XYZ file of C-alpha atoms in Angstrom:
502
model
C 159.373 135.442 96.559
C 156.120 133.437 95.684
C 156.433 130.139 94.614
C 152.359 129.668 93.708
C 152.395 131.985 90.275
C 149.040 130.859 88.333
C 149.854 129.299 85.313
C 153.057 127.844 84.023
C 153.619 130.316 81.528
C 153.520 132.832 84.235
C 155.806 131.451 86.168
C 158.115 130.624 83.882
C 157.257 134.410 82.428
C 158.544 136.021 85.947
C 161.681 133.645 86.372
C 163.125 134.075 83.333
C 162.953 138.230 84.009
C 164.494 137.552 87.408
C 167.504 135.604 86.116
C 168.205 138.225 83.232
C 168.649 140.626 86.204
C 170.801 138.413 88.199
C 173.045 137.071 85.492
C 175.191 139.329 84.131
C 175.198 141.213 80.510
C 178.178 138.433 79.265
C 176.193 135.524 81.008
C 172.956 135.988 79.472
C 175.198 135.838 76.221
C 176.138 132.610 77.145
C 172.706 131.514 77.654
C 171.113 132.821 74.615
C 174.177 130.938 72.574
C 173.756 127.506 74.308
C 170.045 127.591 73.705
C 170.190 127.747 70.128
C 172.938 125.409 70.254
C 170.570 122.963 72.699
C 167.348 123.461 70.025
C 169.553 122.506 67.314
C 171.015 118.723 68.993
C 167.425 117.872 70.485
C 165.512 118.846 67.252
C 162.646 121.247 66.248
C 159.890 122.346 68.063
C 157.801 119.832 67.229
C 160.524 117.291 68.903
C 161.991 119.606 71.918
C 158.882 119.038 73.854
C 159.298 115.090 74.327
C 162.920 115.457 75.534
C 164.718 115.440 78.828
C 168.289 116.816 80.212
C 169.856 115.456 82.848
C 171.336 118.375 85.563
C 173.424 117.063 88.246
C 173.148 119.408 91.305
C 175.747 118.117 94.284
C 174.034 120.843 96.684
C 177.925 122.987 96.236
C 177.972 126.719 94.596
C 179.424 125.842 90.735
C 176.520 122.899 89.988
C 174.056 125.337 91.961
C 175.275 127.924 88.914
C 174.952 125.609 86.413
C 171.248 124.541 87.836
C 170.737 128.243 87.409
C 172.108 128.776 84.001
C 170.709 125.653 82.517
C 166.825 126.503 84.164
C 167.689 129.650 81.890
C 167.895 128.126 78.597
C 164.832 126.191 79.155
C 162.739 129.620 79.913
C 164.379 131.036 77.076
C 163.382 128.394 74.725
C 159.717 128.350 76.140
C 159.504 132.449 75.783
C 161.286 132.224 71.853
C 159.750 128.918 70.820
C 156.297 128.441 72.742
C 157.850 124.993 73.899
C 160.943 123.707 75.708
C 162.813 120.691 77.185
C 162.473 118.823 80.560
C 164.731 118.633 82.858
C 165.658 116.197 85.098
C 167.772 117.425 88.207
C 169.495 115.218 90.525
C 171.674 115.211 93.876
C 173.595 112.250 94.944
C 173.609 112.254 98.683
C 176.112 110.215 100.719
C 176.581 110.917 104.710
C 178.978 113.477 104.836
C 176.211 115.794 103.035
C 174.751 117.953 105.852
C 171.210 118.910 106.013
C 172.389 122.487 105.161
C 173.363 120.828 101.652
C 169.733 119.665 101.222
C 168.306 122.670 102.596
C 170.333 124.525 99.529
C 169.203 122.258 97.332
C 165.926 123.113 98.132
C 166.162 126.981 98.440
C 167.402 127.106 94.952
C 164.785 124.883 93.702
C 162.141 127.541 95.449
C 163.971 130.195 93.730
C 163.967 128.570 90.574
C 160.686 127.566 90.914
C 160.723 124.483 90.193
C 158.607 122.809 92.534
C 155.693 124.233 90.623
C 156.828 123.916 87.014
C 155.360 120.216 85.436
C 158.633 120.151 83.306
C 161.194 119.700 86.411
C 161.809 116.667 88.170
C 163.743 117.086 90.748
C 165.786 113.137 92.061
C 167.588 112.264 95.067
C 169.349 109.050 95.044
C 170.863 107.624 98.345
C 173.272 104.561 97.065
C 171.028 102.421 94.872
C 167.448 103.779 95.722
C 166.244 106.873 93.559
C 163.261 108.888 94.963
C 161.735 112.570 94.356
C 163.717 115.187 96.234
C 162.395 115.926 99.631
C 164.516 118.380 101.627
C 163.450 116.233 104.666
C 164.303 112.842 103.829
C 165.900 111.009 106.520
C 169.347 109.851 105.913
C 169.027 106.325 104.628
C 171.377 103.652 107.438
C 172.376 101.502 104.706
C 174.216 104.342 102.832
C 175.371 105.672 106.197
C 177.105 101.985 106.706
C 178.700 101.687 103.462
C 180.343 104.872 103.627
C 181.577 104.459 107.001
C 183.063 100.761 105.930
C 184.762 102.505 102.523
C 186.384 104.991 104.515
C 187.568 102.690 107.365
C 188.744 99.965 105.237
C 190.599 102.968 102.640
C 191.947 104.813 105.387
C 193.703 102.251 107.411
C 195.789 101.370 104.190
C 197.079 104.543 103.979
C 197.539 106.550 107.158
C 193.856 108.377 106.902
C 195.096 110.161 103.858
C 192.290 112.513 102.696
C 191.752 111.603 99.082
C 191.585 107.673 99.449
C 189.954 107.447 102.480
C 187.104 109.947 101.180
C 186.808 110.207 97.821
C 187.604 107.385 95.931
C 184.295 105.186 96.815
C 182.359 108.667 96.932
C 183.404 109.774 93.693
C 182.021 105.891 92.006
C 178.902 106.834 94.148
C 178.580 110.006 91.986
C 178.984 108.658 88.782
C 176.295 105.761 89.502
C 174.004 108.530 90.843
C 174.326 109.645 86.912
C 173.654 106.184 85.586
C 170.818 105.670 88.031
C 169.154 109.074 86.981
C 170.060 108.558 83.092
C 168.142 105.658 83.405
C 165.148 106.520 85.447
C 161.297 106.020 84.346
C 162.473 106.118 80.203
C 165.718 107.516 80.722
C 166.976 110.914 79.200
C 168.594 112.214 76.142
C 171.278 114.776 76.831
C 173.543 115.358 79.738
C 174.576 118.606 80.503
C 178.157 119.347 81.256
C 180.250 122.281 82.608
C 183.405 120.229 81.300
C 185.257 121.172 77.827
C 185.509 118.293 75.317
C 189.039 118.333 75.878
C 188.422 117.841 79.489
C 185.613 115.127 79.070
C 188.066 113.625 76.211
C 191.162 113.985 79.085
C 189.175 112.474 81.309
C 188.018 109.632 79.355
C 191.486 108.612 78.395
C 192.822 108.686 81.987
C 190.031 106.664 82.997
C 191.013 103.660 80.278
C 194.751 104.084 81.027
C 193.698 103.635 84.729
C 192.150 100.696 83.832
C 194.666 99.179 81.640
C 196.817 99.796 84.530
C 194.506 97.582 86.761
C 193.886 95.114 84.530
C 189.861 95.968 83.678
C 188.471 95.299 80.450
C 188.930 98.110 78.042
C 186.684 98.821 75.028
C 187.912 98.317 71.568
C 188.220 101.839 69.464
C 184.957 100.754 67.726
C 183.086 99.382 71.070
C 183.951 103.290 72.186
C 181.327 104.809 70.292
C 178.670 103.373 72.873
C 178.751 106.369 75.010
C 177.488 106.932 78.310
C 176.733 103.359 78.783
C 180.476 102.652 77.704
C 181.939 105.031 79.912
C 179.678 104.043 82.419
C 180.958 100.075 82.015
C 184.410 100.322 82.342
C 184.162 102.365 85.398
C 182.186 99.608 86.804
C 184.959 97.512 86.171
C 186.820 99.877 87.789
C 184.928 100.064 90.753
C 184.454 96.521 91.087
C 188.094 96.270 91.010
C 188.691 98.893 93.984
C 186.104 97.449 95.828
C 187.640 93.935 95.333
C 190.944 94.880 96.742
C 189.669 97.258 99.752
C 186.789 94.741 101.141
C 188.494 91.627 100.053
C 187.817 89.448 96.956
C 185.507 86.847 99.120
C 183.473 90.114 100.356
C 180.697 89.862 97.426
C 177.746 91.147 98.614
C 179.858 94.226 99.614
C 181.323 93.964 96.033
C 177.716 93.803 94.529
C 176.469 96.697 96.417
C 178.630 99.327 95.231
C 178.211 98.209 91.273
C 177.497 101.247 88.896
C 174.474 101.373 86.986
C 175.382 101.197 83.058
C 172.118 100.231 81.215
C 171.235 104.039 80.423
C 170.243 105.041 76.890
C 172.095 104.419 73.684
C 170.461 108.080 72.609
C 171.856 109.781 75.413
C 174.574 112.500 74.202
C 176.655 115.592 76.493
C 176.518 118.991 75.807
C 178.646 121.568 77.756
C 178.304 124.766 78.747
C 181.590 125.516 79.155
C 182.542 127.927 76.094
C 179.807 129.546 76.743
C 180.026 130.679 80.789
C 182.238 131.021 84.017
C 182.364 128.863 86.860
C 184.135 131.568 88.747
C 181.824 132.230 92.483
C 182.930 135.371 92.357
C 181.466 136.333 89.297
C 177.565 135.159 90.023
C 178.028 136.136 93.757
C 174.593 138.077 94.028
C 172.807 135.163 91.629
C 174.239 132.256 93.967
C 173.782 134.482 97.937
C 170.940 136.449 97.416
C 168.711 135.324 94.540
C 169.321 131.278 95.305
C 169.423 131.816 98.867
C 173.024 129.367 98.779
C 174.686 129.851 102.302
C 177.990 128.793 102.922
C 177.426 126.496 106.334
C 179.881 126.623 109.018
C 179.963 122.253 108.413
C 178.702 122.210 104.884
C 181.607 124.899 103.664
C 185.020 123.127 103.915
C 188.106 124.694 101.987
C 187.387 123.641 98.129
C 184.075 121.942 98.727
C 180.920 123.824 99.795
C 178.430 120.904 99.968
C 180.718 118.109 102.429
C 182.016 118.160 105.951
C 184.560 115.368 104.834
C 187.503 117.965 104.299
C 187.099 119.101 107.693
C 187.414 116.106 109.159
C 190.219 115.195 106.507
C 192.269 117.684 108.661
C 191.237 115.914 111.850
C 192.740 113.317 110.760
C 196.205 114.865 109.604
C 196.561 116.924 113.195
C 195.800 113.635 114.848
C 198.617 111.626 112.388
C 200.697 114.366 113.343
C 200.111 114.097 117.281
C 200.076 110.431 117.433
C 202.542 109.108 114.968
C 204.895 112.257 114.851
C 204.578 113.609 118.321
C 204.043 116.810 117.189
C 201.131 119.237 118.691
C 197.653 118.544 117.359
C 198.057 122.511 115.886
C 200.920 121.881 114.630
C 199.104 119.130 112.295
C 195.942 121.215 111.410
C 198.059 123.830 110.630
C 200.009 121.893 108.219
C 196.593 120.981 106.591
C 195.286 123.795 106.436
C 197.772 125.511 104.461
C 197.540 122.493 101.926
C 193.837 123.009 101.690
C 194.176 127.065 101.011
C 196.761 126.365 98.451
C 194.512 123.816 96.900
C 191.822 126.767 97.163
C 193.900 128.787 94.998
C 194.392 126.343 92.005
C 190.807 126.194 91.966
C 190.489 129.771 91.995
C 187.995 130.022 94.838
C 187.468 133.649 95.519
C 189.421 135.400 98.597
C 186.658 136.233 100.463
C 185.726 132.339 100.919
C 189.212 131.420 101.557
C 189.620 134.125 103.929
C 186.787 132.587 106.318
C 188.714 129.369 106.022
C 191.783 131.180 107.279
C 189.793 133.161 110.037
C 187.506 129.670 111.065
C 191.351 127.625 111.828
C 193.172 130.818 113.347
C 193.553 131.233 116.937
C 194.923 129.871 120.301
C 191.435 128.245 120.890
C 190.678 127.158 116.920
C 192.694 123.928 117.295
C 190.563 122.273 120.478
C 187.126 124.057 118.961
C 187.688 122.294 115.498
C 188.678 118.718 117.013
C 185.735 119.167 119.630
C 183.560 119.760 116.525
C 184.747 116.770 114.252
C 184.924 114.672 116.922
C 181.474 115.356 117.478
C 180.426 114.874 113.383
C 181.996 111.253 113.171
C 180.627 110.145 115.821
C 177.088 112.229 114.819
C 177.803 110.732 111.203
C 179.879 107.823 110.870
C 179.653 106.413 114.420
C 183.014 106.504 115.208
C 184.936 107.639 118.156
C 187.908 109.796 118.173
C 190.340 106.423 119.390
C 188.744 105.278 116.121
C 189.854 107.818 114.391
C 193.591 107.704 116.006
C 193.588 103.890 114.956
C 193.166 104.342 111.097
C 195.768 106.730 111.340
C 198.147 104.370 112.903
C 196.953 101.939 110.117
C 198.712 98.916 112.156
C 196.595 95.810 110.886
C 197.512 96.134 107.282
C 200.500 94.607 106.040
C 200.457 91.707 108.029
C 200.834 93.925 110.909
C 203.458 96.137 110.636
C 202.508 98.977 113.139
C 200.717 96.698 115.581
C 203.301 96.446 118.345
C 204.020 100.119 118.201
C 200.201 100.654 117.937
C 199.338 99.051 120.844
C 202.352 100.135 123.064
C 201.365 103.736 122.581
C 197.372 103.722 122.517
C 196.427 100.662 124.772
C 199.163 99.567 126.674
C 197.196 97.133 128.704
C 197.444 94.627 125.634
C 201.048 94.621 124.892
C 201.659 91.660 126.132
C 198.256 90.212 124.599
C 199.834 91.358 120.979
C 200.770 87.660 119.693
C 197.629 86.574 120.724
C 195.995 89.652 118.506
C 198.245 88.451 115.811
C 197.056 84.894 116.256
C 194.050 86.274 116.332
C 193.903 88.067 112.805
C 195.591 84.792 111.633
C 192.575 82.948 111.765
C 192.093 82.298 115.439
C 189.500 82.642 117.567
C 189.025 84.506 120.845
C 185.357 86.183 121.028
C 187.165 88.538 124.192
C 189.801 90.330 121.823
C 187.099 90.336 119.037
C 184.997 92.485 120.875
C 188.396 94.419 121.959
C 189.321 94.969 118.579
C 186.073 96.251 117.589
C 185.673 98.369 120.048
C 189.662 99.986 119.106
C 188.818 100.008 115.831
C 184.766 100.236 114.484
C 185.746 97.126 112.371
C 184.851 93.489 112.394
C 187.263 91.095 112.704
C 186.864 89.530 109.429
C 187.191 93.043 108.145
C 190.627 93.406 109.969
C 191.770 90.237 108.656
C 191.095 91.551 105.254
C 193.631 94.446 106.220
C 196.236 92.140 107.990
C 196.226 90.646 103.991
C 196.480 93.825 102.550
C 199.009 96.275 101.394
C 199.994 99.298 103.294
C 201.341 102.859 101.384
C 204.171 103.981 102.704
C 204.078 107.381 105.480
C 206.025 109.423 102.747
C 202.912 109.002 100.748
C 204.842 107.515 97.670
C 202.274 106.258 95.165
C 205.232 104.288 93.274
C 204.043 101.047 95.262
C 201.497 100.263 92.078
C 199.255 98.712 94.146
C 195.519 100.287 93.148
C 195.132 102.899 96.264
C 198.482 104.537 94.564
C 197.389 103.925 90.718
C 194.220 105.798 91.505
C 196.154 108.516 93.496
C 198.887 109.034 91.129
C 196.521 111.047 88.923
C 195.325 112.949 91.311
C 195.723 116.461 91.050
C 194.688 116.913 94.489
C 197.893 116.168 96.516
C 200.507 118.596 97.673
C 204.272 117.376 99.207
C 205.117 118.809 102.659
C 207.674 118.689 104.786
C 207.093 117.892 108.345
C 208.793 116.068 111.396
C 207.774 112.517 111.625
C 210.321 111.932 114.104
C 210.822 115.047 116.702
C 214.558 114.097 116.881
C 215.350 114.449 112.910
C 215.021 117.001 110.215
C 211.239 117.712 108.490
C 211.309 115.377 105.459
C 208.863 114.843 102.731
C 205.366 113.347 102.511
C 202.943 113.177 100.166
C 199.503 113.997 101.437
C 195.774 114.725 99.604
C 192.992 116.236 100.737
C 190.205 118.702 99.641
């Protein structure tokens, strides 16, 4: 497909006839209906032209739909109206995004056309810094470093449970990718949204009674009608409060670094697509594999998500809290996983055939040592960190004034166990520059990061989120958690935990 048409109109001409034959009779529908309902909330024709809509595309099949459906209303206005909106597309990247996510990105953009169309502009924001996509833009370090700190500093409170350790900091990143972009070079006027109102509504009133529950401010019923910049507010205060109690309350420049952007525009309104189309994959297969080119990567494509590697190496984790802690086989623990993750698939009504290579990738008498060979490999490729790394946040024995230490080091470096007071000492304030670079080395964390965890709480192994401390506020909503049973000691009966994951 040529991405060089000669004029815009042509372009734009020719893409609009290709997505009418990719999109199906009830889709097109849906399009035609949401962009009559989009020219009537941006204004006449005279108005449309001078107005931009924000498109979030994460790189995973459902936003690389929406990119799709929402590129059609804007040909569709252009070919009815002689004149059409801009929009404004951006992907938050964070370092469990492979380069097959970008390379997606960028295939669907191609498809689109996009590239050559003066009323697309296409973002990539890495943490704080906001740039024009480029398919081959390195990595940036400094986002690479603070998510390896969030998800050290998360997971050894809790075990290496999926949800916490991943997605808590990621999912702040995401919505101050949306501030960031909202606010960009004279910001935008309309978000677009595959959400319901009741959902966005839901969602909005979890996110104040999580942070009445924490102790953030909360807007007064007539501060609400502020909007995006609102919203966008109290889950600063949100985040600031997280990042408070996971880096430590003295940690500031940490603290400052993860703030989300809320000075966005007070026009800015939503407007969802959701009455008006399906998110189901298995509906728009042919528009999403063949038309946008989107390939579901061996690393990229991970049980629900098909833009991170984090969920594989959530189950990493879980076989190697279930070898270490429970003495049960490593398969044994990615087994356990993975049949959490499929029967997450199904709530989400991901269709068979994806969940079926999911079964097929983890089945096997050779899967097990292939898939820990692998994600060994892509934390230390990604994050830096080694698999002993790994093994320590799932022993989690620095938080809570040190409650697993002793057993900790007995089982994973028995050469210190009679050292362990002077560790303890140690995290207490002492000094000894020769267990500091031990510790580090054990761990991938600082010291003063490990004395931020010996002062910290620890969640129980059942997974109980009744503690009330924030890592269990934040989870208890979660719908994103399954019980199990399973043997944490070899010589007892399987009893219940509570683990998350994607």
């Amino acid at each position: 497909m040529s991405t060089t048409i000669g004029s815009t109109k042509a372009l734009r001409e020719t893409t609009l006839d290709e997505l009418f034959e990719v999109l199906s009779a009830e889709n097109f529908r849906g399009v035609r209906q949401c962009a009559e309902r989009m020219r009537e909330e941006l204004g006449d024709e005279p108005d449309i032209a001078g107005k931009t809509v924000l498109v979030a595309y994460g790189g995973g099949k459902d936003s690389a739909y929406m990119l799709a459906f929402v590129r059609a209303i804007q040909l569709l206005l252009y070919r009815e109206h002689g004149t059409t909106f801009t929009m404004r597309v951006v992907t938050n990247r964070h370092a469990g995004m492979p380069y097959a996510v970008m390379a997606n990105v960028d295939r669907s953009y191609r498809a689109l056309r996009l590239y050559d169309d003066p009323q697309c502009h296409m973002l990539l924001v890495d943490g704080n810094e906001i740039n024009t996509f480029d398919v081959d833009r390195p990595q940036s370090p400094a986002v690479v470093e603070l998510n390896r700190t969030d998800i050290l500093m998360a997971g050894h409170r809790t075990f290496g449970d999926g949800r916490p350790t991943f997605c808590n900091a990621c999912n702040l990143s995401v919505v101050n990718s949306f501030g960031l972009a909202a606010a960009y070079e004279g910001g935008v006027d309309m978000i677009v949204t595959g959400d319901s109102p009741q959902e966005q509504r839901s969602y909005y009133m979890w996110i104040l009674r999580l942070a009445h529950k924490l102790g953030t401010k909360i807007p007064r019923r007539d501060e609400r009608s502020e909007g995006f910049g609102g919203f966008l507010s109290v889950i600063n205060d949100i985040g600031l409060s997280y990042f408070t109690e996971i880096h430590g309350k003295d940690a500031h420049d940490e603290i400052d670094k993860r703030a989300v952007t809320t000075d966005v525009p007070g026009r800015l309104g939503f407007f969802t697509i959701y009455s008006d189309t399906a998110y189901a994959s298995g509906d728009h297969w042919d528009l999403l594999t063949n038309y946008l080119g989107f390939v579901f990567d061996d690393l990229a494509f991970n049980f629900t998500e098909s833009d991170c590697a984090n969920p594989a190496l959530m189950a990493h984790l879980r076989a190697l809290r279930c070898e270490r802690l429970y003495g049960q086989e490593y398969a044994e623990g990615l087994a356990e996983y993975v049949r959490f993750a499929i029967s997450l698939m199904r709530s989400k009504e991901i269709p068979e055939r994806l969940i079926e290579v999911m079964r097929r990738r983890y089945e096997g008498p050779d899967a097990p040592d292939l898939m820990r060979a692998a994600m060994d490999e892509y934390a230390m490729d990604t994050f830096g960190l080694t698999e002993p790394q790994l093994v320590s946040m799932v022993y989690s024995p620095f938080a809570a004034g040190g409650a697993g230490l002793a057993a900790y080091i007995e089982s994973e470096h028995p050469d210190l166990a009679d050292r362990v007071p002077e560790i303890r000492a140690v995290l207490e304030n002492g000094d000894d520059d020769r267990l500091s670079g031990r510790l580090y080395d054990m761990t991938g964390l600082s010291l003063e990061q490990l004395r931020t965890l010996h002062r910290s709480s620890l969640r129980p192994k059942s997974g109980s989120t009744d503690g009330g401390g924030m890592l269990d506020v934040i989870l208890d909503g979660d719908p994103h958690k399954r019980t199990v049973l399973t043997k944490q000691d070899q010589a007892s009966e399987a009893v219940p935990e509570l683990i998350s994951g994607r």
